Amino acid sequence: MKIRHLLATASAVMALCAPAFASDAPQFGTWGVETKNFSTTIRPGDDFYAYVNEGWLKTAVIPQGLTSYDDPTRIYLANEQRIGAIINDLLAEKHARNSPEQQIADAYRAFSDQARLDALGMKPILPDLALLNEARTHVQLFHLMTQPGQGGVVVGGVLADPANPKSNLAALQQGPLTLPARDYYLGDGEPYATMRKLLRDYMAATFKRGGFDDAEGRANRTLAFEIEVARRQWPLDRLRDQEKMYHPMTLAELDRYAPGVGWKSFLAGLGGLDVSPKINVRTDSAIKDIVALTLATPVDTVRDYMRFSLLDGAAPLLSSEWQEANFDFHSRKLLGIKVRRPALQRAIASTNGLVGEQIGRIYVARHFPESYRAQVSDMIGYMRSAFHDRIAALPWMDDATRAEAQAKLAKVSQHIGFPEKWHDYSSIVIRPDDLFGNVRRKEAWSRDDQRALLLEGRRDWEWPYHPQEVNAGYMASLNSITFPAGFLQPPYFDPKADAAVNFGAIAAVIGHEFGHGFDDSGSQSDGDGRLRNWWTDASRTEFNKRTAGLIEQYNQYEPVPGTHINGKQNLGENIGDLGGLSIAYDAYRRYVADKLGGQDKVIDGLNGDKRYFLSWGQVWRNVTVPEELRRQALSDNHSANPFRVNGVVRNIDAWYDAFGVKPGDKLYLPPDQRVKIW
C-alpha cells in the first residue's frame, strides 16, 4: 500500500492531535476528577472502584484491535496521534542521510508498503531458514539460537553485576514461550487444553505455509517439546528473588554445570559476550534442565521448534498472509481481539517501536514544557520527605535496618521527562524499501551496543523507556525512578488540577516506584544498587509477616472466573500500590500544611481527603476482555485494576475516615487485619 493512501491529507492526522492541556481548566471535570461518573447506588465501602467509575465503566468502549481501554491506553493513543503528526511532517521534507529525521520517515515508509511485503512473501526469511536447514548438531543449533530474530530455549544479554552494579556481566536466562505463560502449557482442564490445541493447529498451519512436509507431525513434536521446556522453567514468583537470580560462573564452570552447548560459541554469537569475565546464569537450574532436555531431543525436533519460532517471530514483517495468521492466533484466539488495528495506526506503532528514541527527541521538544519537570520534581521532594518520616516512625523496624533504609532512600535518583543524553543511531541504515533489513540492522546495532555496554560498565544516563512511553519504573541496579514525558499527562499529572488530585495520582505513582526499592525484590539491594542483605533478621521477619498478609488478601481476588490473582507473584506491585498511596497521603497533608495554611478546600462538598482517594480510584478505571484478564493474572506482576483500588484502600485508615466506612460494608477490614508496611 502506498503512503499517500495511508496519510490521505495532513489535516486528517493533525485533527487528531489536540494538545493535552489546551485550556486553563483541568482535563477531567472542574477540579480533576469526573464527578459525573460517581455511582448513586453503590456505596464507597462496598466497591470503591465501581463507586468512583460506574458512569465511565458503562460507556467505555475498547478500541479496535486492543484488549482493554483505560487512561494509559487513551494517553497512548493520543501520543500515537502526536507521533503520527511528527511522521507526517517528516514525510513532506528531505533529510540528511542517517539523520534521525530520515530514519523515522523511511522506517515508516517501509512499514507502510504492504504491497512490497506481499510481493516478497517469505523471501526475506529464507536465508535464516537456510542456516537452520544446514545445522546438523545440537551445538550448531544452540549457536543459531543467538542470532537476530531467532528464539531459543536460552537467551542472553548484558546486565549490571548485582555484586558490583557499576560493572556489567553477560547474563543468561530461560527463553520466552509462545503462549503467554507456562501455566497455559501445564494447566489442567479449560481453557488451557483448548489453548494448547489452538497452538498445535497454528504450528501445523505455520509449517504448511512455510512449505514443510508432514506439518501435523512437526507441530505435534514441536508442541510436545515446548511443553517440556515450560515444565522446567521457573515460575514468575521465583523470578522476583534477586538472590536466586544471581549465580555467576566462569565459562569453564558454566561448561561443567550445563555441558554440551559450547557456551563460548553461544556467548560469542550474542555479539562477542564471551569476553565477559563471568556469566550470571540467572535461572540456573532451569537452564541446566532445559539444556539437558534439548540435548536429549532429536536434532530434527529442535530444528523444527526453531523454525517455528523464527517464522512466528518474523510474521509481522512478512506478507499479509503471514501477518493475518499471526494476528489470528496471538490476538484473536488467545486474547479475544476480533479485528486488527487500522493499517495507519499499525504503521505508526511499528515505526515507534523501531526508531522510538529518535521520535522521542522530537516529541519532547513539541510536547513537554520544562515547567512540568519542575512541578513533578517538587512532588518527588514531598514524597521523599514523607517516606523518610514514615521510615523513622515504623514500629516494626529496628534502628540498624532503619538507618540502612534511610540511606537507600536518600540515594534514589530521579529521571523526569526525557534523558539528558541520547544514543547515537547514525550508523544504522534505514531504507524505505527494506523493512526486514531495517529491523535486522537495528538488531545488529543493539548487539554491538551490548558488547560496548559490557566493556564500558554502568551508564547512569541510559533510560529504560523512550520519552513518549506511557510508563514509569524503578531500576534496582541504578536505584533510580523514571517518569517519561509520555506518562506525565492527565489523570496522572495535570498542572491545572486540584492538588489533592495530583497527590492521589502522580504522587501515589511516585510512591509506588519508590516502594519498589523496598519491596520483596528491591529490598535485596542497597542504595548503591548492590545485591546485599542490609536487613537484620528481626526486621526481615517483621516485614515478611506483613507481606504475608498482603499475599493472602490478593490470593482471594478472582479477576476472571476460575483464575485467581497470585499474591506472591504480584507482591512487589501490590506493596508499591499500598505504600505509594499511604505515603502520598502523608505528603498531601504536608503540602496542605505548607501551602494551604493547614486548611484544604472543600470543592463540590468534598474535602481534600475525599478528593485524594477519588483521584486514586479514577486513575485505574479500565475495561478489559476476559482473555486478557486471564493472561494478566497468569503472566503479569500487576493485579487487575479493580483490585489496585479496592485491595489498597481497604488497608488505609484515612480512607475509612474519609468515606465513613463501617463494619458491614463489603470492603471493611477490622483494624488488626489491615496490612501496614511502609
XYZ file of C-alpha atoms in Angstrom:
678
model
C 0.000 0.000 0.000
C 1.317 3.428 -0.910
C 1.970 6.060 1.750
C -0.373 8.581 0.169
C -3.235 6.139 0.688
C -2.480 5.868 4.399
C -1.892 9.560 5.004
C -4.522 10.996 2.714
C -4.083 14.538 3.985
C -2.032 16.249 6.638
C -5.158 17.664 8.224
C -6.584 14.178 8.735
C -3.686 13.385 11.065
C -3.334 16.811 12.645
C -7.012 16.896 13.588
C -6.309 14.052 15.990
C -3.515 15.860 17.774
C -5.037 18.353 20.189
C -2.615 19.345 22.953
C -3.042 17.611 26.310
C -3.531 20.891 28.195
C -5.456 23.087 25.775
C -7.067 25.368 28.377
C -6.666 26.644 31.913
C -9.160 24.053 33.181
C -8.285 20.508 34.253
C -8.801 17.889 31.597
C -11.294 15.967 33.755
C -14.205 17.660 35.487
C -13.815 21.054 37.113
C -11.028 20.043 39.524
C -9.516 16.858 38.067
C -11.997 14.039 38.745
C -15.153 13.416 36.740
C -17.868 13.538 39.384
C -20.483 12.715 36.748
C -19.220 9.117 36.849
C -19.911 8.612 40.566
C -22.483 5.920 41.336
C -25.722 6.856 43.065
C -26.437 3.266 44.086
C -23.056 1.749 45.056
C -21.620 2.635 48.448
C -17.911 3.582 48.619
C -17.383 0.975 51.325
C -18.857 -1.817 49.214
C -16.944 -1.260 45.964
C -14.933 1.930 45.868
C -13.688 1.269 42.325
C -17.226 0.958 40.944
C -18.465 3.874 43.071
C -15.920 6.244 41.521
C -16.181 4.943 37.951
C -19.652 3.489 37.375
C -20.645 6.027 34.706
C -17.377 5.617 32.830
C -17.491 1.812 33.041
C -20.960 1.773 31.480
C -19.915 3.806 28.438
C -16.258 2.894 27.824
C -15.572 1.090 24.552
C -12.444 -0.920 23.802
C -10.827 0.475 20.625
C -10.457 -1.737 17.583
C -7.506 -4.065 17.817
C -6.949 -3.715 21.567
C -7.757 -5.899 24.596
C -8.612 -3.120 27.021
C -9.347 0.550 27.431
C -8.230 2.796 30.279
C -6.435 6.089 30.748
C -2.973 4.706 29.902
C -4.492 3.420 26.653
C -6.178 6.760 25.990
C -2.864 8.560 26.583
C -1.044 6.013 24.424
C -3.467 6.618 21.566
C -3.144 10.393 21.954
C 0.652 10.058 21.935
C 0.387 7.839 18.870
C -1.548 10.600 17.116
C 1.164 13.083 18.045
C 3.756 10.683 16.675
C 1.684 10.407 13.509
C 1.853 14.173 13.138
C 5.636 14.090 13.602
C 5.955 11.393 10.940
C 3.621 13.252 8.617
C 5.740 16.398 8.870
C 8.925 14.453 8.180
C 7.468 12.708 5.135
C 6.999 16.071 3.446
C 10.681 17.021 3.724
C 14.089 15.811 2.619
C 16.596 14.901 5.305
C 20.286 14.199 5.637
C 21.187 10.562 5.242
C 21.153 8.602 8.517
C 19.762 11.573 10.406
C 17.018 10.807 12.962
C 14.508 12.517 10.682
C 15.472 10.390 7.672
C 15.398 7.204 9.739
C 11.911 7.974 11.070
C 10.448 8.840 7.670
C 11.943 5.868 5.839
C 11.131 3.430 8.639
C 7.502 4.491 8.301
C 7.614 4.136 4.516
C 8.944 0.589 4.878
C 6.282 -0.424 7.401
C 3.566 1.132 5.224
C 4.475 -0.519 1.942
C 2.302 -3.603 2.281
C 2.266 -4.155 -1.463
C 6.023 -4.693 -1.417
C 5.780 -7.048 1.559
C 3.101 -9.056 -0.241
C 5.252 -9.286 -3.354
C 8.228 -10.541 -1.305
C 6.231 -13.210 0.533
C 8.668 -15.408 2.506
C 11.754 -14.259 0.642
C 13.233 -12.120 3.476
C 13.307 -15.036 5.928
C 14.722 -17.669 3.565
C 18.429 -17.058 4.411
C 17.710 -17.621 8.103
C 15.784 -20.798 7.343
C 18.683 -21.987 5.195
C 21.031 -21.709 8.178
C 18.713 -23.910 10.204
C 18.483 -26.412 7.357
C 22.284 -26.673 7.265
C 22.680 -27.291 11.005
C 23.375 -30.931 11.797
C 24.178 -30.955 15.517
C 22.722 -29.644 18.747
C 25.738 -27.399 19.249
C 25.178 -25.784 15.852
C 21.519 -25.212 16.697
C 22.397 -23.698 20.081
C 24.699 -21.267 18.287
C 21.906 -20.279 15.893
C 19.641 -19.521 18.873
C 21.819 -16.456 19.436
C 21.197 -14.968 16.007
C 18.906 -11.962 15.376
C 15.254 -12.874 15.072
C 15.766 -16.427 16.287
C 14.108 -17.506 19.511
C 15.734 -20.079 21.748
C 15.375 -22.085 24.927
C 18.083 -19.883 26.474
C 18.553 -16.160 25.837
C 21.376 -13.834 26.767
C 22.455 -10.237 27.034
C 24.246 -7.784 29.308
C 23.066 -6.712 32.755
C 24.569 -4.981 35.755
C 26.590 -7.210 38.056
C 24.412 -7.373 41.184
C 27.516 -7.635 43.370
C 29.108 -4.591 41.714
C 26.456 -2.656 39.738
C 28.983 -0.191 38.335
C 30.205 -3.017 36.115
C 28.299 -5.331 33.793
C 28.269 -9.042 33.075
C 26.957 -11.293 30.364
C 23.732 -12.853 31.614
C 21.753 -15.936 30.599
C 18.110 -16.718 31.304
C 15.366 -19.125 30.263
C 13.889 -18.191 26.900
C 10.369 -16.996 26.088
C 7.405 -19.243 25.357
C 4.889 -18.975 22.525
C 1.875 -18.920 24.845
C 1.623 -16.071 27.372
C 2.750 -18.071 30.423
C 3.898 -21.534 31.473
C 0.522 -22.175 33.136
C -1.029 -22.326 29.655
C 1.163 -25.369 28.940
C 0.750 -27.088 32.288
C -2.770 -26.157 33.429
C -5.443 -28.824 33.656
C -8.845 -28.533 32.000
C -10.202 -25.488 30.236
C -9.271 -23.070 28.843
C -5.743 -24.473 28.818
C -6.453 -27.646 26.864
C -8.101 -25.569 24.139
C -5.221 -23.095 24.115
C -2.730 -25.904 23.586
C -4.823 -27.320 20.744
C -5.018 -23.881 19.139
C -1.238 -23.594 19.391
C -0.759 -27.017 17.836
C -3.054 -26.075 14.958
C -1.230 -22.775 14.484
C 2.108 -24.577 14.445
C 0.834 -27.000 11.801
C -0.512 -24.157 9.661
C 2.817 -22.322 10.013
C 4.801 -25.330 8.837
C 2.408 -25.853 5.943
C 2.535 -22.182 4.947
C 6.320 -22.387 5.089
C 6.357 -25.273 2.603
C 7.373 -28.076 5.004
C 6.040 -31.595 4.595
C 4.412 -33.541 7.466
C 3.166 -30.298 9.015
C 0.959 -32.165 11.508
C 3.765 -34.369 12.765
C 6.160 -31.436 13.078
C 3.538 -29.489 15.039
C 2.887 -32.389 17.423
C 6.575 -32.836 18.166
C 7.238 -29.103 18.485
C 4.382 -28.595 20.935
C 5.448 -31.606 22.994
C 8.972 -30.191 23.214
C 7.753 -26.728 24.222
C 5.532 -28.219 26.941
C 8.576 -29.950 28.392
C 10.563 -26.706 28.228
C 7.763 -24.912 30.097
C 7.727 -27.657 32.724
C 11.383 -26.917 33.523
C 11.104 -23.132 33.592
C 10.977 -21.079 36.760
C 7.555 -19.597 37.622
C 7.138 -15.830 37.737
C 7.197 -15.531 41.511
C 10.627 -17.189 41.635
C 11.934 -14.731 39.049
C 11.357 -11.971 41.631
C 14.010 -13.330 44.007
C 17.155 -11.392 43.138
C 19.389 -13.617 45.269
C 18.231 -16.718 43.397
C 18.664 -14.843 40.116
C 22.355 -14.227 40.843
C 24.563 -17.211 40.030
C 27.840 -16.006 38.485
C 30.070 -18.587 36.826
C 33.237 -18.607 34.792
C 32.999 -20.032 31.306
C 34.645 -23.252 32.495
C 32.204 -23.540 35.401
C 29.259 -22.996 33.066
C 30.519 -25.699 30.699
C 30.628 -28.121 33.635
C 27.268 -27.012 35.055
C 25.296 -27.290 31.790
C 27.517 -29.240 29.392
C 27.036 -29.883 25.716
C 26.184 -26.372 24.474
C 29.556 -24.916 23.596
C 28.975 -21.817 25.733
C 31.930 -19.870 24.364
C 30.450 -20.120 20.882
C 26.982 -19.299 22.265
C 28.198 -16.136 24.008
C 30.307 -15.134 21.033
C 27.192 -15.474 18.894
C 25.465 -12.907 21.088
C 27.876 -10.298 19.758
C 31.137 -11.132 21.470
C 29.937 -11.579 25.030
C 32.416 -14.425 25.566
C 34.864 -11.755 26.808
C 32.786 -11.341 29.974
C 34.888 -12.426 32.985
C 31.877 -14.212 34.448
C 28.374 -15.068 33.296
C 25.364 -14.535 35.533
C 23.295 -17.678 34.994
C 20.066 -16.114 36.236
C 17.673 -19.054 36.029
C 20.404 -21.568 36.704
C 18.542 -24.807 37.434
C 16.044 -24.119 34.646
C 18.849 -23.591 32.143
C 20.607 -26.742 33.278
C 17.445 -28.835 32.950
C 16.347 -27.263 29.653
C 19.790 -27.781 28.120
C 19.711 -31.439 29.137
C 16.214 -31.785 27.669
C 17.273 -30.156 24.396
C 20.328 -32.375 24.026
C 18.153 -35.450 24.632
C 15.643 -34.335 21.986
C 16.241 -35.341 18.346
C 18.022 -32.669 16.320
C 15.169 -32.583 13.807
C 12.642 -31.736 16.528
C 14.810 -28.961 17.969
C 15.307 -27.613 14.447
C 11.536 -27.603 13.853
C 10.994 -25.816 17.154
C 13.453 -23.149 15.992
C 11.886 -22.974 12.519
C 8.504 -22.313 14.046
C 9.930 -19.734 16.462
C 11.693 -17.957 13.602
C 8.627 -17.889 11.348
C 6.273 -16.879 14.143
C 8.527 -14.018 15.194
C 9.094 -12.800 11.640
C 5.442 -12.999 10.575
C 4.639 -9.297 11.247
C 7.453 -8.383 8.808
C 6.245 -10.660 6.014
C 3.258 -10.723 3.654
C -0.391 -10.161 4.564
C -0.947 -13.916 4.704
C 1.671 -14.297 7.435
C 0.553 -11.208 9.302
C -3.091 -12.274 9.362
C -2.262 -15.795 10.562
C -0.082 -14.381 13.322
C -2.820 -11.968 14.401
C -5.497 -14.654 14.246
C -3.661 -16.860 16.719
C -1.901 -14.462 19.092
C -4.571 -11.774 19.213
C -7.929 -13.096 18.037
C -7.800 -16.577 19.550
C -5.617 -16.021 22.622
C -6.664 -12.505 23.599
C -10.139 -12.075 22.138
C -9.252 -9.208 19.771
C -11.632 -9.587 16.871
C -10.227 -7.056 14.374
C -6.743 -5.757 13.674
C -5.939 -2.130 14.261
C -6.169 0.077 11.136
C -3.106 -0.007 8.882
C -2.199 3.625 9.613
C -2.072 3.018 13.361
C -0.127 -0.212 12.936
C 2.467 1.545 10.821
C 2.843 4.398 13.318
C 3.152 1.986 16.253
C 5.690 -0.178 14.412
C 7.766 2.836 13.431
C 7.742 3.976 17.038
C 8.921 0.528 18.060
C 11.865 0.583 15.667
C 13.066 4.202 15.966
C 11.385 5.249 19.195
C 14.253 7.207 20.697
C 14.696 9.248 17.523
C 10.971 10.077 17.682
C 11.235 10.822 21.386
C 13.696 13.651 20.835
C 11.187 15.430 18.626
C 8.232 14.518 20.848
C 9.612 16.158 23.977
C 10.583 19.307 22.089
C 6.967 19.674 20.973
C 5.005 18.374 23.922
C 6.911 18.549 27.220
C 7.478 22.013 28.720
C 10.342 22.327 31.178
C 7.859 23.580 33.783
C 6.349 20.089 34.007
C 9.694 18.677 35.090
C 9.964 21.263 37.863
C 6.449 20.520 39.123
C 6.998 16.767 39.200
C 10.364 17.230 40.885
C 8.646 19.263 43.600
C 6.156 16.438 44.073
C 9.006 13.929 44.370
C 10.506 16.122 47.087
C 7.318 15.910 49.116
C 7.204 12.152 48.641
C 10.838 11.671 49.641
C 10.296 13.698 52.805
C 7.088 11.862 53.724
C 8.705 8.461 53.120
C 11.675 9.470 55.289
C 9.382 10.342 58.175
C 7.342 7.159 57.810
C 10.507 5.021 57.911
C 11.616 6.937 61.010
C 8.336 6.107 62.757
C 7.975 2.443 61.740
C 7.278 0.459 64.926
C 8.368 -2.864 63.436
C 11.791 -1.841 62.078
C 14.859 -1.762 64.303
C 17.359 1.081 64.266
C 20.092 -0.726 62.340
C 17.772 -1.561 59.435
C 16.139 1.861 59.657
C 19.496 3.592 59.128
C 20.159 1.477 56.019
C 16.663 2.175 54.664
C 17.096 5.930 55.126
C 20.470 5.798 53.409
C 18.965 3.963 50.448
C 16.060 6.391 50.182
C 18.452 9.353 50.161
C 20.368 7.829 47.244
C 17.350 7.225 44.979
C 17.973 9.224 41.804
C 15.145 10.640 39.707
C 14.631 10.937 35.961
C 11.763 13.080 34.697
C 10.531 13.632 31.153
C 13.489 12.689 28.973
C 17.178 11.741 29.248
C 19.988 14.272 29.226
C 21.955 12.154 26.745
C 20.791 10.233 23.686
C 22.113 7.171 21.866
C 23.841 7.662 18.526
C 21.960 5.633 15.905
C 23.550 7.318 12.880
C 25.335 4.127 11.811
C 22.047 2.282 11.241
C 20.958 2.233 7.611
C 17.173 2.607 7.362
C 15.757 2.176 3.858
C 12.206 2.843 2.652
C 12.151 -0.418 0.660
C 13.744 -2.890 3.083
C 11.626 -3.467 6.188
C 13.204 -6.787 7.094
C 16.693 -5.385 6.612
C 15.871 -2.322 8.713
C 14.825 -4.497 11.625
C 17.846 -6.757 11.300
C 20.247 -3.790 11.118
C 18.696 -2.293 14.250
C 19.115 -5.664 15.972
C 22.757 -5.787 14.856
C 23.333 -2.291 16.287
C 21.792 -3.396 19.577
C 24.063 -6.449 19.725
C 27.127 -4.293 19.132
C 25.914 -1.885 21.784
C 25.507 -4.746 24.250
C 29.183 -5.595 23.876
C 30.083 -1.931 24.288
C 27.947 -1.838 27.434
C 29.734 -4.904 28.769
C 33.089 -3.189 28.347
C 32.008 0.305 29.459
C 30.218 -0.531 32.666
C 27.189 1.265 34.068
C 25.522 4.013 32.050
C 23.807 6.298 34.519
C 22.362 8.328 31.638
C 20.633 5.458 29.892
C 16.853 5.233 30.288
C 14.704 2.067 30.333
C 11.952 3.851 28.344
C 11.556 6.179 25.406
C 10.306 9.648 26.441
C 6.918 9.187 24.739
C 6.137 5.917 26.538
C 3.203 5.699 28.940
C 5.093 4.038 31.751
C 7.105 4.608 34.899
C 9.606 2.453 36.714
C 12.289 1.704 39.277
C 15.694 0.206 38.419
C 17.359 -1.634 41.286
C 20.866 -1.583 39.783
C 20.747 2.227 39.497
C 18.456 2.788 42.499
C 16.541 5.197 40.265
C 12.945 6.150 39.471
C 11.900 7.210 35.966
C 8.832 9.088 34.705
C 8.787 9.632 30.921
C 7.131 12.677 29.386
C 4.523 10.488 27.701
C 3.230 9.332 31.069
C 3.042 12.763 32.702
C -0.443 13.616 31.457
C -3.948 13.635 32.981
C -5.212 11.928 35.014
C -1.779 11.080 36.399
C -0.383 14.591 36.229
C -2.412 17.687 35.405
C -0.906 21.099 36.267
C -4.419 22.559 36.208
C -5.963 20.043 38.615
C -6.554 20.354 42.336
C -3.527 19.477 44.470
C -5.368 16.608 46.167
C -5.958 15.077 42.725
C -2.297 15.204 41.722
C -1.224 13.750 45.063
C -3.763 10.935 44.706
C -2.488 10.216 41.196
C 1.093 11.083 40.202
C 2.396 11.349 43.784
C 0.963 7.929 44.614
C 2.631 6.539 41.469
C 5.897 8.187 42.530
C 5.479 6.500 45.896
C 4.786 3.216 44.123
C 8.119 3.473 42.297
C 9.958 4.487 45.475
C 8.362 1.449 47.068
C 9.936 -0.908 44.538
C 13.266 -0.154 46.160
C 11.858 -1.560 49.385
C 9.567 -4.379 48.246
C 10.224 -8.123 48.428
C 12.648 -7.909 45.482
C 14.074 -4.381 45.587
C 14.807 -4.640 49.285
C 17.511 -7.178 48.471
C 19.766 -4.418 47.106
C 21.212 -1.358 48.836
C 21.397 2.341 47.981
C 24.213 1.742 45.501
C 22.230 -0.921 43.670
C 24.399 -3.706 45.089
C 22.821 -7.038 45.988
C 23.311 -7.041 49.761
C 21.272 -8.046 52.781
C 21.036 -4.805 54.764
C 18.263 -6.145 57.000
C 18.562 -7.573 60.476
C 16.850 -10.902 60.922
C 14.304 -9.315 63.257
C 13.267 -6.595 60.791
C 13.094 -9.003 57.859
C 10.872 -11.317 59.890
C 8.507 -8.448 60.689
C 8.494 -7.346 57.041
C 7.646 -10.880 55.914
C 4.766 -11.100 58.411
C 3.187 -8.028 56.862
C 3.742 -9.069 53.272
C 2.258 -12.491 54.022
C -0.965 -10.735 54.979
C -0.992 -8.861 51.680
C -0.341 -12.078 49.745
C -3.281 -13.737 51.450
C -5.604 -10.815 50.705
C -4.795 -10.783 46.985
C -4.967 -14.568 46.661
C -8.701 -14.214 47.298
C -9.330 -11.943 44.308
C -10.673 -13.542 41.134
C -10.484 -11.201 38.105
C -11.996 -13.832 35.804
C -13.973 -16.906 36.924
C -11.639 -19.787 37.715
C -8.441 -17.688 37.752
C -7.227 -16.024 40.940
C -4.524 -13.424 41.412
C -1.233 -14.925 42.597
C -0.466 -12.765 45.631
C 3.160 -13.888 45.766
C 3.733 -13.256 42.064
C 2.204 -9.769 42.325
C 3.594 -8.913 45.752
C 6.022 -6.210 44.635
C 3.394 -4.296 42.681
C 0.858 -4.609 45.491
C 3.403 -3.387 48.040
C 4.097 -0.494 45.681
C 0.410 0.425 45.409
C -0.242 0.218 49.141
C 2.925 2.034 50.121
C 2.576 4.613 47.367
C -0.953 5.620 48.321
C -0.119 5.626 52.043
C 2.998 7.771 51.636
C 1.334 10.135 49.164
C -1.451 10.764 51.684
C 1.105 11.918 54.259
C 2.794 14.013 51.565
C -0.531 15.638 50.722
C -1.200 16.513 54.360
C 2.311 18.011 54.499
C 1.527 20.047 51.371
C -1.684 21.323 52.938
C 0.268 22.429 55.991
C 2.991 24.092 53.896
C 0.948 25.717 51.130
C -2.651 25.985 52.338
C -2.193 27.068 55.927
C -3.283 23.675 57.193
C -6.794 24.032 55.741
C -7.601 22.246 52.490
C -10.509 23.450 50.400
C -13.954 21.922 50.135
C -14.968 21.524 46.477
C -18.361 20.204 45.393
C -18.943 19.300 49.032
C -15.826 17.099 49.049
C -12.899 17.748 51.354
C -9.305 17.169 50.332
C -9.102 13.667 51.760
C -12.083 12.536 49.710
C -10.736 14.152 46.559
C -7.390 12.451 47.171
C -8.846 8.928 47.291
C -11.305 9.639 44.477
C -8.340 10.528 42.284
C -6.698 7.160 43.011
C -9.954 5.428 42.133
C -10.209 7.282 38.840
C -6.704 6.571 37.514
C -7.330 2.807 37.469
C -10.671 2.765 35.602
C -10.468 0.053 32.992
C -12.469 -2.297 30.785
C -10.743 -5.493 29.629
C -11.752 -8.616 27.729
C -11.776 -11.824 29.839
C -8.983 -13.431 27.817
C -6.640 -10.557 28.664
C -7.631 -10.638 32.351
C -6.645 -14.316 32.416
C -3.345 -13.638 30.671
C -2.610 -10.805 33.086
C -3.319 -12.979 36.126
C -1.006 -15.720 34.864
C 1.841 -13.772 33.288
C 1.865 -10.232 34.713
C 3.076 -8.953 38.074
C 0.310 -6.321 38.203
C -3.097 -7.042 39.690
C -6.251 -6.330 37.712
C -7.275 -2.691 38.062
C -10.331 -3.042 40.332
C -8.090 -4.651 42.952
C -5.447 -1.956 42.591
C -8.161 0.279 44.020
C -10.281 -1.849 46.351
C -7.418 -4.042 47.518
C -5.422 -0.981 48.571
C -7.869 1.494 50.091
C -9.329 -1.085 52.491
C -5.926 -1.204 54.213
C -5.657 2.577 54.769
C -7.271 4.094 57.859
C -7.666 7.547 56.308
C -9.937 6.116 53.608
C -12.279 4.699 56.247
C -12.425 8.105 57.928
C -12.955 9.997 54.671
C -15.917 7.919 53.498
C -17.352 6.708 56.789
C -16.737 3.039 56.018
C -18.157 0.854 58.778
C -18.466 -2.815 59.754
C -20.927 -4.459 57.398
C -19.556 -2.684 54.323
C -18.119 -5.239 51.893
C -14.607 -3.745 51.843
C -14.420 -3.258 55.587
C -11.472 -4.851 57.367
C -11.067 -4.728 61.150
C -8.082 -2.541 62.097
C -5.968 -5.529 63.135
C -6.408 -7.098 59.678
C -5.334 -4.017 57.718
C -1.870 -4.502 56.256
C 0.556 -1.686 57.028
C 4.077 -1.970 55.641
C 5.502 1.418 54.726
